[in-house]
PDB file of C-alpha atoms in Angstrom:
ATOM      1  CA  MET A   1      74.353 170.955 166.074  1.00 44.00           C
ATOM      2  CA  SER A   2      75.732 168.768 168.243  1.00 43.00           C
ATOM      3  CA  GLY A   3      74.663 165.928 168.060  1.00 44.00           C
ATOM      4  CA  ASP A   4      76.883 163.450 170.130  1.00 45.00           C
ATOM      5  CA  ASP A   5      73.359 162.678 172.413  1.00 45.00           C
ATOM      6  CA  THR A   6      72.222 160.634 169.320  1.00 47.00           C
ATOM      7  CA  LYS A   7      75.322 159.026 169.015  1.00 50.00           C
ATOM      8  CA  PRO A   8      74.115 156.447 172.214  1.00 49.00           C
ATOM      9  CA  HIS A   9      70.918 155.776 170.292  1.00 54.00           C
ATOM     10  CA  LEU A  10      72.340 155.852 166.625  1.00 52.00           C
ATOM     11  CA  ALA A  11      75.949 153.348 167.780  1.00 48.00           C
ATOM     12  CA  HIS A  12      72.774 150.920 168.783  1.00 55.00           C
ATOM     13  CA  GLU A  13      71.114 150.444 165.546  1.00 79.00           C
ATOM     14  CA  LEU A  14      74.296 149.475 164.064  1.00 89.00           C
ATOM     15  CA  PRO A  15      73.439 146.254 162.261  1.00 90.00           C
ATOM     16  CA  ALA A  16      74.672 143.336 162.896  1.00 90.00           C
ATOM     17  CA  TYR A  17      77.046 143.105 159.664  1.00 92.00           C
ATOM     18  CA  ALA A  18      78.157 147.220 160.487  1.00 94.00           C
ATOM     19  CA  ARG A  19      79.078 145.837 163.586  1.00 93.00           C
ATOM     20  CA  SER A  20      80.624 142.675 163.018  1.00 94.00           C
ATOM     21  CA  LEU A  21      83.220 144.503 160.783  1.00 96.00           C
ATOM     22  CA  GLY A  22      83.936 146.632 163.324  1.00 96.00           C
ATOM     23  CA  ILE A  23      82.434 149.345 162.044  1.00 97.00           C
ATOM     24  CA  ARG A  24      81.172 152.288 164.832  1.00 96.00           C
ATOM     25  CA  VAL A  25      80.165 156.390 165.460  1.00 96.00           C
ATOM     26  CA  GLU A  26      82.608 158.450 166.198  1.00 96.00           C
ATOM     27  CA  ARG A  27      81.361 161.592 166.673  1.00 95.00           C
ATOM     28  CA  SER A  28      77.962 163.617 164.719  1.00 94.00           C
ATOM     29  CA  GLU A  29      78.845 166.566 162.667  1.00 94.00           C
ATOM     30  CA  ASP A  30      76.026 168.153 161.736  1.00 93.00           C
ATOM     31  CA  GLY A  31      73.041 166.134 162.153  1.00 91.00           C
ATOM     32  CA  ALA A  32      74.533 162.876 160.421  1.00 95.00           C
ATOM     33  CA  PRO A  33      77.542 160.270 161.981  1.00 96.00           C
ATOM     34  CA  VAL A  34      80.262 159.717 160.588  1.00 97.00           C
ATOM     35  CA  LEU A  35      81.684 156.375 160.912  1.00 98.00           C
ATOM     36  CA  ALA A  36      84.790 154.666 160.857  1.00 98.00           C
ATOM     37  CA  LEU A  37      86.533 151.589 160.521  1.00 98.00           C
ATOM     38  CA  ASP A  38      90.077 150.107 161.857  1.00 98.00           C
ATOM     39  CA  PHE A  39      92.843 148.282 159.447  1.00 98.00           C
ATOM     40  CA  SER A  40      92.223 144.806 160.162  1.00 97.00           C
ATOM     41  CA  GLU A  41      92.968 141.640 158.703  1.00 97.00           C
ATOM     42  CA  ILE A  42      89.149 140.884 158.654  1.00 97.00           C
ATOM     43  CA  VAL A  43      88.748 144.393 156.112  1.00 97.00           C
ATOM     44  CA  GLU A  44      91.688 143.888 153.384  1.00 96.00           C
ATOM     45  CA  GLY A  45      91.736 143.198 149.917  1.00 92.00           C
ATOM     46  CA  ARG A  46      95.452 143.303 148.231  1.00 89.00           C
ATOM     47  CA  PRO A  47      98.353 142.969 150.401  1.00 92.00           C
ATOM     48  CA  THR A  48      98.131 146.185 153.261  1.00 95.00           C
ATOM     49  CA  VAL A  49      94.769 147.325 151.924  1.00 95.00           C
ATOM     50  CA  PHE A  50      91.420 147.624 152.012  1.00 96.00           C
ATOM     51  CA  HIS A  51      89.256 145.885 149.988  1.00 95.00           C
ATOM     52  CA  GLY A  52      86.810 147.387 148.362  1.00 93.00           C
ATOM     53  CA  GLY A  53      83.621 145.408 149.447  1.00 94.00           C
ATOM     54  CA  ALA A  54      85.174 146.358 152.964  1.00 96.00           C
ATOM     55  CA  THR A  55      85.120 150.399 152.514  1.00 96.00           C
ATOM     56  CA  SER A  56      81.718 150.060 150.375  1.00 95.00           C
ATOM     57  CA  GLY A  57      80.419 148.365 153.532  1.00 95.00           C
ATOM     58  CA  LEU A  58      81.931 151.316 155.222  1.00 97.00           C
ATOM     59  CA  LEU A  59      79.648 153.816 152.732  1.00 97.00           C
ATOM     60  CA  GLU A  60      76.631 151.943 152.773  1.00 95.00           C
ATOM     61  CA  ASN A  61      76.565 151.500 156.534  1.00 95.00           C
ATOM     62  CA  ALA A  62      77.188 156.317 156.737  1.00 96.00           C
ATOM     63  CA  GLY A  63      74.376 156.849 153.651  1.00 96.00           C
ATOM     64  CA  TYR A  64      72.426 154.750 156.808  1.00 94.00           C
ATOM     65  CA  ALA A  65      72.970 156.114 159.302  1.00 95.00           C
ATOM     66  CA  ALA A  66      72.428 159.605 157.347  1.00 96.00           C
ATOM     67  CA  LEU A  67      68.829 159.090 156.611  1.00 95.00           C
ATOM     68  CA  ARG A  68      68.573 156.999 160.558  1.00 93.00           C
ATOM     69  CA  ALA A  69      69.025 160.082 162.005  1.00 94.00           C
ATOM     70  CA  GLU A  70      67.404 162.214 159.717  1.00 95.00           C
ATOM     71  CA  LEU A  71      64.556 160.379 159.754  1.00 94.00           C
ATOM     72  CA  HIS A  72      64.816 160.310 163.360  1.00 92.00           C
ATOM     73  CA  ARG A  73      64.921 163.797 163.465  1.00 93.00           C
ATOM     74  CA  ARG A  74      61.325 164.014 161.927  1.00 94.00           C
ATOM     75  CA  ASN A  75      59.555 161.346 164.099  1.00 93.00           C
ATOM     76  CA  ARG A  76      59.621 159.307 161.239  1.00 92.00           C
ATOM     77  CA  GLN A  77      60.036 155.317 161.772  1.00 89.00           C
ATOM     78  CA  ALA A  78      60.514 153.790 158.022  1.00 89.00           C
ATOM     79  CA  ARG A  79      62.538 150.508 157.472  1.00 88.00           C
ATOM     80  CA  MET A  80      65.045 151.622 154.678  1.00 89.00           C
ATOM     81  CA  LYS A  81      65.762 149.364 151.766  1.00 88.00           C
ATOM     82  CA  PRO A  82      68.617 149.607 149.081  1.00 89.00           C
ATOM     83  CA  ILE A  83      67.589 150.114 145.826  1.00 93.00           C
ATOM     84  CA  GLY A  84      70.771 151.252 144.378  1.00 94.00           C
ATOM     85  CA  MET A  85      74.921 152.075 144.702  1.00 95.00           C
ATOM     86  CA  THR A  86      77.151 153.474 142.791  1.00 97.00           C
ATOM     87  CA  VAL A  87      80.074 153.436 144.267  1.00 97.00           C
ATOM     88  CA  GLN A  88      83.459 155.170 142.691  1.00 97.00           C
ATOM     89  CA  PHE A  89      87.222 154.385 143.801  1.00 96.00           C
ATOM     90  CA  LEU A  90      89.132 157.658 144.036  1.00 97.00           C
ATOM     91  CA  SER A  91      92.239 156.053 145.422  1.00 94.00           C
ATOM     92  CA  ALA A  92      93.058 152.749 147.786  1.00 92.00           C
ATOM     93  CA  ALA A  93      92.371 153.013 151.438  1.00 95.00           C
ATOM     94  CA  LYS A  94      96.204 152.887 152.629  1.00 96.00           C
ATOM     95  CA  SER A  95      96.261 150.240 156.029  1.00 96.00           C
ATOM     96  CA  LYS A  96      94.679 152.960 158.908  1.00 97.00           C
ATOM     97  CA  THR A  97      91.796 153.895 159.739  1.00 98.00           C
ATOM     98  CA  SER A  98      88.505 155.145 157.022  1.00 98.00           C
ATOM     99  CA  TYR A  99      85.937 157.209 158.358  1.00 98.00           C
ATOM    100  CA  ALA A 100      82.702 157.816 156.338  1.00 98.00           C
ATOM    101  CA  GLN A 101      79.687 160.259 156.758  1.00 98.00           C
ATOM    102  CA  GLY A 102      76.385 160.960 154.026  1.00 98.00           C
ATOM    103  CA  ARG A 103      74.376 163.838 153.967  1.00 97.00           C
ATOM    104  CA  ILE A 104      70.467 163.825 151.977  1.00 97.00           C
ATOM    105  CA  THR A 105      70.523 165.205 149.345  1.00 97.00           C
ATOM    106  CA  ARG A 106      66.733 164.130 148.091  1.00 97.00           C
ATOM    107  CA  LEU A 107      63.931 163.050 151.015  1.00 97.00           C
ATOM    108  CA  GLY A 108      61.421 162.625 149.862  1.00 96.00           C
ATOM    109  CA  ARG A 109      58.467 160.041 151.317  1.00 94.00           C
ATOM    110  CA  ARG A 110      59.375 156.988 150.072  1.00 95.00           C
ATOM    111  CA  ASN A 111      62.722 157.475 148.659  1.00 96.00           C
ATOM    112  CA  ALA A 112      66.038 158.978 149.485  1.00 97.00           C
ATOM    113  CA  ASN A 113      69.131 160.195 147.547  1.00 98.00           C
ATOM    114  CA  VAL A 114      72.082 160.072 149.576  1.00 98.00           C
ATOM    115  CA  GLU A 115      75.657 160.536 148.822  1.00 98.00           C
ATOM    116  CA  VAL A 116      78.503 159.321 150.860  1.00 98.00           C
ATOM    117  CA  GLU A 117      82.055 159.736 151.470  1.00 98.00           C
ATOM    118  CA  ALA A 118      85.125 157.940 153.105  1.00 98.00           C
ATOM    119  CA  TRP A 119      88.323 159.316 153.411  1.00 98.00           C
ATOM    120  CA  GLN A 120      91.497 158.823 155.487  1.00 98.00           C
ATOM    121  CA  ASP A 121      94.007 160.674 156.831  1.00 96.00           C
ATOM    122  CA  ASP A 122      93.141 164.016 155.154  1.00 96.00           C
ATOM    123  CA  ARG A 123      89.441 164.905 154.794  1.00 96.00           C
ATOM    124  CA  SER A 124      89.759 166.708 151.213  1.00 96.00           C
ATOM    125  CA  ARG A 125      91.119 164.182 149.283  1.00 97.00           C
ATOM    126  CA  PRO A 126      88.354 161.637 149.049  1.00 98.00           C
ATOM    127  CA  VAL A 127      88.885 158.670 149.290  1.00 98.00           C
ATOM    128  CA  ALA A 128      85.951 157.269 147.811  1.00 98.00           C
ATOM    129  CA  THR A 129      82.534 158.154 147.408  1.00 98.00           C
ATOM    130  CA  ALA A 130      78.639 156.180 146.702  1.00 97.00           C
ATOM    131  CA  VAL A 131      75.641 158.029 145.986  1.00 98.00           C
ATOM    132  CA  MET A 132      73.059 155.433 146.923  1.00 97.00           C
ATOM    133  CA  ASN A 133      68.573 155.801 146.434  1.00 96.00           C
ATOM    134  CA  ILE A 134      66.710 154.184 149.435  1.00 95.00           C
ATOM    135  CA  LEU A 135      64.251 153.196 149.677  1.00 94.00           C
ATOM    136  CA  MET A 136      61.295 153.965 152.678  1.00 93.00           C
ATOM    137  CA  VAL A 137      58.366 152.019 154.219  1.00 90.00           C
ATOM    138  CA  ALA A 138      56.317 153.679 156.967  1.00 87.00           C
ATOM    139  CA  THR A 139      56.250 151.695 159.617  1.00 84.00           C
ATOM    140  CA  GLY A 140      55.318 153.652 162.647  1.00 68.00           C
ATOM    141  CA  ASN A 141      52.179 156.677 162.616  1.00 55.00           C
ATOM    142  CA  ASP A 142      54.657 159.303 160.685  1.00 46.00           C
ATOM    143  CA  GLU A 143      52.511 161.900 157.897  1.00 46.00           C
TER     144      GLU A 143
ATOM    145  CA  MET B   1     107.493 135.856 132.535  1.00 53.00           C
ATOM    146  CA  ALA B   2     103.968 135.570 132.784  1.00 54.00           C
ATOM    147  CA  SER B   3     103.619 133.575 129.996  1.00 58.00           C
ATOM    148  CA  GLU B   4     105.682 130.272 132.201  1.00 74.00           C
ATOM    149  CA  LEU B   5     102.945 130.975 134.047  1.00 81.00           C
ATOM    150  CA  PRO B   6     100.009 128.562 133.788  1.00 90.00           C
ATOM    151  CA  PRO B   7      96.914 130.003 132.941  1.00 94.00           C
ATOM    152  CA  PHE B   8      94.923 132.224 135.618  1.00 95.00           C
ATOM    153  CA  ASP B   9      92.305 129.087 137.078  1.00 96.00           C
ATOM    154  CA  PRO B  10      89.584 130.518 139.688  1.00 97.00           C
ATOM    155  CA  GLU B  11      89.526 126.889 140.988  1.00 97.00           C
ATOM    156  CA  THR B  12      93.444 126.812 141.685  1.00 96.00           C
ATOM    157  CA  ALA B  13      93.215 130.230 142.589  1.00 96.00           C
ATOM    158  CA  ALA B  14      90.028 130.718 145.109  1.00 96.00           C
ATOM    159  CA  LYS B  15      91.875 128.173 147.525  1.00 93.00           C
ATOM    160  CA  PHE B  16      94.172 131.422 148.247  1.00 90.00           C
ATOM    161  CA  MET B  17      92.547 134.201 147.289  1.00 93.00           C
ATOM    162  CA  LEU B  18      89.712 133.593 149.277  1.00 96.00           C
ATOM    163  CA  GLY B  19      91.684 132.258 152.378  1.00 94.00           C
ATOM    164  CA  ARG B  20      92.891 135.029 153.730  1.00 95.00           C
ATOM    165  CA  GLY B  21      91.627 138.963 153.958  1.00 96.00           C
ATOM    166  CA  HIS B  22      88.297 140.296 154.280  1.00 97.00           C
ATOM    167  CA  PRO B  23      87.385 137.207 151.164  1.00 96.00           C
ATOM    168  CA  GLY B  24      88.090 134.851 154.095  1.00 97.00           C
ATOM    169  CA  TRP B  25      86.072 136.522 156.470  1.00 97.00           C
ATOM    170  CA  LEU B  26      83.488 136.527 154.518  1.00 96.00           C
ATOM    171  CA  GLY B  27      83.701 132.827 154.265  1.00 97.00           C
ATOM    172  CA  LEU B  28      83.160 132.700 149.930  1.00 97.00           C
ATOM    173  CA  ARG B  29      84.009 129.869 148.297  1.00 98.00           C
ATOM    174  CA  TYR B  30      84.450 129.468 144.396  1.00 98.00           C
ATOM    175  CA  VAL B  31      81.017 127.342 142.552  1.00 98.00           C
ATOM    176  CA  GLU B  32      81.824 127.689 139.282  1.00 98.00           C
ATOM    177  CA  HIS B  33      82.969 130.228 135.375  1.00 98.00           C
ATOM    178  CA  GLY B  34      83.160 130.028 132.426  1.00 98.00           C
ATOM    179  CA  GLU B  35      85.809 131.430 129.661  1.00 97.00           C
ATOM    180  CA  ASP B  36      84.937 134.747 130.608  1.00 97.00           C
ATOM    181  CA  TRP B  37      82.574 134.736 133.842  1.00 98.00           C
ATOM    182  CA  VAL B  38      82.725 133.674 136.982  1.00 98.00           C
ATOM    183  CA  GLU B  39      81.285 133.038 140.456  1.00 98.00           C
ATOM    184  CA  LEU B  40      80.941 132.813 143.860  1.00 98.00           C
ATOM    185  CA  ALA B  41      78.684 131.450 147.387  1.00 98.00           C
ATOM    186  CA  LEU B  42      78.744 134.107 150.235  1.00 96.00           C
ATOM    187  CA  PRO B  43      77.060 131.081 152.659  1.00 95.00           C
ATOM    188  CA  TRP B  44      74.448 132.862 155.458  1.00 92.00           C
ATOM    189  CA  ARG B  45      75.971 133.664 158.714  1.00 90.00           C
ATOM    190  CA  GLU B  46      74.260 135.446 161.411  1.00 88.00           C
ATOM    191  CA  ASP B  47      76.648 138.435 161.808  1.00 91.00           C
ATOM    192  CA  LEU B  48      76.755 139.734 158.499  1.00 91.00           C
ATOM    193  CA  VAL B  49      72.479 140.626 158.313  1.00 86.00           C
ATOM    194  CA  GLY B  50      71.801 143.737 157.047  1.00 81.00           C
ATOM    195  CA  GLU B  51      68.309 144.966 159.521  1.00 74.00           C
ATOM    196  CA  THR B  52      68.174 143.047 163.166  1.00 69.00           C
ATOM    197  CA  GLY B  53      65.742 140.928 163.893  1.00 68.00           C
ATOM    198  CA  SER B  54      66.022 140.186 159.807  1.00 72.00           C
ATOM    199  CA  GLY B  55      67.583 136.803 158.719  1.00 76.00           C
ATOM    200  CA  ILE B  56      68.783 138.610 154.753  1.00 78.00           C
ATOM    201  CA  LEU B  57      72.180 139.313 153.964  1.00 82.00           C
ATOM    202  CA  ALA B  58      73.343 142.886 154.323  1.00 84.00           C
ATOM    203  CA  SER B  59      73.711 144.561 151.260  1.00 83.00           C
ATOM    204  CA  GLY B  60      77.153 145.408 152.078  1.00 88.00           C
ATOM    205  CA  PRO B  61      79.100 141.507 151.894  1.00 93.00           C
ATOM    206  CA  ILE B  62      76.305 141.574 148.541  1.00 92.00           C
ATOM    207  CA  VAL B  63      78.733 144.239 146.643  1.00 93.00           C
ATOM    208  CA  SER B  64      82.334 142.616 148.411  1.00 95.00           C
ATOM    209  CA  LEU B  65      80.778 138.867 146.790  1.00 96.00           C
ATOM    210  CA  MET B  66      80.555 140.780 143.172  1.00 97.00           C
ATOM    211  CA  ASP B  67      83.839 142.565 143.542  1.00 96.00           C
ATOM    212  CA  MET B  68      86.330 140.026 143.954  1.00 96.00           C
ATOM    213  CA  ALA B  69      84.053 137.775 141.021  1.00 97.00           C
ATOM    214  CA  CYS B  70      84.284 140.885 139.384  1.00 97.00           C
ATOM    215  CA  GLY B  71      88.563 140.101 139.390  1.00 96.00           C
ATOM    216  CA  MET B  72      88.713 137.116 139.409  1.00 97.00           C
ATOM    217  CA  ALA B  73      86.173 136.968 136.075  1.00 98.00           C
ATOM    218  CA  ILE B  74      88.825 139.444 135.061  1.00 97.00           C
ATOM    219  CA  TRP B  75      91.870 137.503 135.252  1.00 97.00           C
ATOM    220  CA  THR B  76      89.897 134.690 134.171  1.00 97.00           C
ATOM    221  CA  ALA B  77      88.806 136.154 130.885  1.00 97.00           C
ATOM    222  CA  THR B  78      92.226 137.308 130.903  1.00 95.00           C
ATOM    223  CA  LYS B  79      94.509 133.614 131.749  1.00 95.00           C
ATOM    224  CA  GLU B  80      96.089 136.022 134.070  1.00 93.00           C
ATOM    225  CA  PHE B  81      97.223 137.751 136.864  1.00 92.00           C
ATOM    226  CA  ARG B  82      97.311 141.212 136.589  1.00 90.00           C
ATOM    227  CA  ALA B  83      96.539 143.386 139.698  1.00 88.00           C
ATOM    228  CA  VAL B  84      93.244 145.557 139.172  1.00 91.00           C
ATOM    229  CA  ALA B  85      91.617 148.477 140.928  1.00 90.00           C
ATOM    230  CA  THR B  86      87.928 148.178 140.992  1.00 93.00           C
ATOM    231  CA  LEU B  87      87.339 152.072 139.701  1.00 95.00           C
ATOM    232  CA  ASP B  88      82.436 151.598 140.232  1.00 95.00           C
ATOM    233  CA  LEU B  89      80.467 149.874 140.716  1.00 96.00           C
ATOM    234  CA  ARG B  90      76.976 149.916 139.958  1.00 96.00           C
ATOM    235  CA  VAL B  91      74.785 147.813 143.094  1.00 95.00           C
ATOM    236  CA  ASP B  92      71.024 147.360 142.295  1.00 95.00           C
ATOM    237  CA  TYR B  93      69.037 145.444 144.569  1.00 93.00           C
ATOM    238  CA  MET B  94      65.993 144.163 142.945  1.00 92.00           C
ATOM    239  CA  ARG B  95      64.682 142.225 145.446  1.00 90.00           C
ATOM    240  CA  PRO B  96      65.849 141.028 149.295  1.00 87.00           C
ATOM    241  CA  ALA B  97      67.798 137.916 149.769  1.00 88.00           C
ATOM    242  CA  ARG B  98      65.540 135.235 151.158  1.00 88.00           C
ATOM    243  CA  ASP B  99      66.285 134.805 154.807  1.00 88.00           C
ATOM    244  CA  GLY B 100      69.252 132.123 155.617  1.00 88.00           C
ATOM    245  CA  ALA B 101      69.725 131.861 152.328  1.00 90.00           C
ATOM    246  CA  ALA B 102      72.964 131.861 150.642  1.00 93.00           C
ATOM    247  CA  VAL B 103      74.028 134.555 148.298  1.00 96.00           C
ATOM    248  CA  ASN B 104      76.080 133.388 144.697  1.00 97.00           C
ATOM    249  CA  GLY B 105      77.629 135.954 142.474  1.00 98.00           C
ATOM    250  CA  ARG B 106      78.784 135.456 138.970  1.00 98.00           C
ATOM    251  CA  ALA B 107      80.364 137.946 137.362  1.00 98.00           C
ATOM    252  CA  GLU B 108      80.631 138.299 133.135  1.00 98.00           C
ATOM    253  CA  CYS B 109      84.182 140.564 131.840  1.00 98.00           C
ATOM    254  CA  TYR B 110      82.441 140.633 129.260  1.00 97.00           C
ATOM    255  CA  ARG B 111      85.032 143.794 127.438  1.00 97.00           C
ATOM    256  CA  ILE B 112      88.306 144.024 127.960  1.00 95.00           C
ATOM    257  CA  THR B 113      90.815 147.144 126.590  1.00 93.00           C
ATOM    258  CA  ARG B 114      94.448 147.944 126.944  1.00 89.00           C
ATOM    259  CA  SER B 115      93.367 149.197 130.485  1.00 90.00           C
ATOM    260  CA  ALA B 116      90.314 148.977 131.543  1.00 95.00           C
ATOM    261  CA  ALA B 117      88.070 146.023 132.072  1.00 97.00           C
ATOM    262  CA  PHE B 118      84.397 146.042 131.954  1.00 98.00           C
ATOM    263  CA  LEU B 119      81.964 143.890 133.392  1.00 98.00           C
ATOM    264  CA  ARG B 120      78.347 142.770 134.533  1.00 98.00           C
ATOM    265  CA  GLY B 121      76.859 140.582 136.448  1.00 98.00           C
ATOM    266  CA  VAL B 122      74.209 138.817 139.638  1.00 98.00           C
ATOM    267  CA  ALA B 123      73.629 137.915 142.900  1.00 97.00           C
ATOM    268  CA  HIS B 124      71.205 135.759 144.047  1.00 97.00           C
ATOM    269  CA  ASP B 125      69.565 133.428 145.955  1.00 95.00           C
ATOM    270  CA  GLY B 126      69.481 129.698 143.905  1.00 94.00           C
ATOM    271  CA  ASP B 127      67.569 130.763 140.979  1.00 95.00           C
ATOM    272  CA  VAL B 128      69.991 132.936 137.970  1.00 94.00           C
ATOM    273  CA  GLY B 129      66.980 134.025 136.407  1.00 95.00           C
ATOM    274  CA  ASP B 130      65.227 135.813 139.697  1.00 96.00           C
ATOM    275  CA  PRO B 131      68.080 137.949 139.915  1.00 97.00           C
ATOM    276  CA  VAL B 132      68.648 139.481 143.499  1.00 94.00           C
ATOM    277  CA  ALA B 133      70.647 142.033 142.214  1.00 95.00           C
ATOM    278  CA  HIS B 134      72.784 143.435 138.788  1.00 97.00           C
ATOM    279  CA  ILE B 135      75.751 144.459 139.067  1.00 97.00           C
ATOM    280  CA  ALA B 136      77.871 146.701 136.255  1.00 98.00           C
ATOM    281  CA  GLY B 137      81.819 147.572 136.872  1.00 97.00           C
ATOM    282  CA  VAL B 138      84.429 148.940 135.527  1.00 97.00           C
ATOM    283  CA  PHE B 139      88.643 147.500 137.312  1.00 96.00           C
ATOM    284  CA  MET B 140      91.163 149.201 135.652  1.00 94.00           C
ATOM    285  CA  THR B 141      94.968 146.952 135.666  1.00 84.00           C
ATOM    286  CA  ILE B 142      97.174 148.685 137.657  1.00 80.00           C
ATOM    287  CA  GLY B 143     101.616 148.429 136.575  1.00 66.00           C
ATOM    288  CA  ALA B 144     102.820 146.927 134.484  1.00 54.00           C
ATOM    289  CA  SER B 145     101.500 143.508 132.459  1.00 51.00           C
ATOM    290  CA  ARG B 146     103.918 141.466 133.177  1.00 48.00           C
ATOM    291  CA  ALA B 147     102.943 139.852 129.394  1.00 43.00           C
TER     292      ALA B 147
END
């Protein structure tokens, strides 16, 4: 499926924190947005390396964006509340653009399990992965 | 070499460690420390909220806060600065932080082996007994010890 039609909608919904950090919607792939974050001083931890917190922020937003896109597709309106998130750091994210995309492993009525991967040049060599458990509180007239 | 240096002091180190890069952008501040723990603060800021229209800090900056507090807790416990890398970090969110509230992060380094450091901690918005989040992390030292 081409997700280009949903791109402005999704970009608009990135929260203040994500926009402030510089996270953007790069494209949509298989229905889930690919988010991008360029390297800059505000994401730097050790010199020339992404801070683990900035990478986590990118992962987390990609997880929410994947879930938001899926809920939108199912015409469900819900507020998303984090329950838990575990991040595995696999290798140092260097001073170039990082990307992340989430994949929903299970979507229930009340909670969703999402897996997220972040990578730089080579998608097959992720720099970090995360599993997220997100609670959904219905706000609309869905279901 | 390292033995000639004074032991790591988080309050002194905070002046330069928190003044630049990602922690500097977030405005992280030193609060207090003990033998094996460090507490930092993340001041509330409008552009750090997680949900448009709410005044609640996003969870991303809270992860950054806890990650930084963990690193500093390791150096406080070992009394020396050695580059560390986060292997994994788990965050369980108990409740949202209060609207407009700063969030403090206290991390404790409860076990150190030759290559790994184990941490636990809480994020709270005023009462350490009523946390916003619990965290658990494992860190690895990178590069040889100079001790």
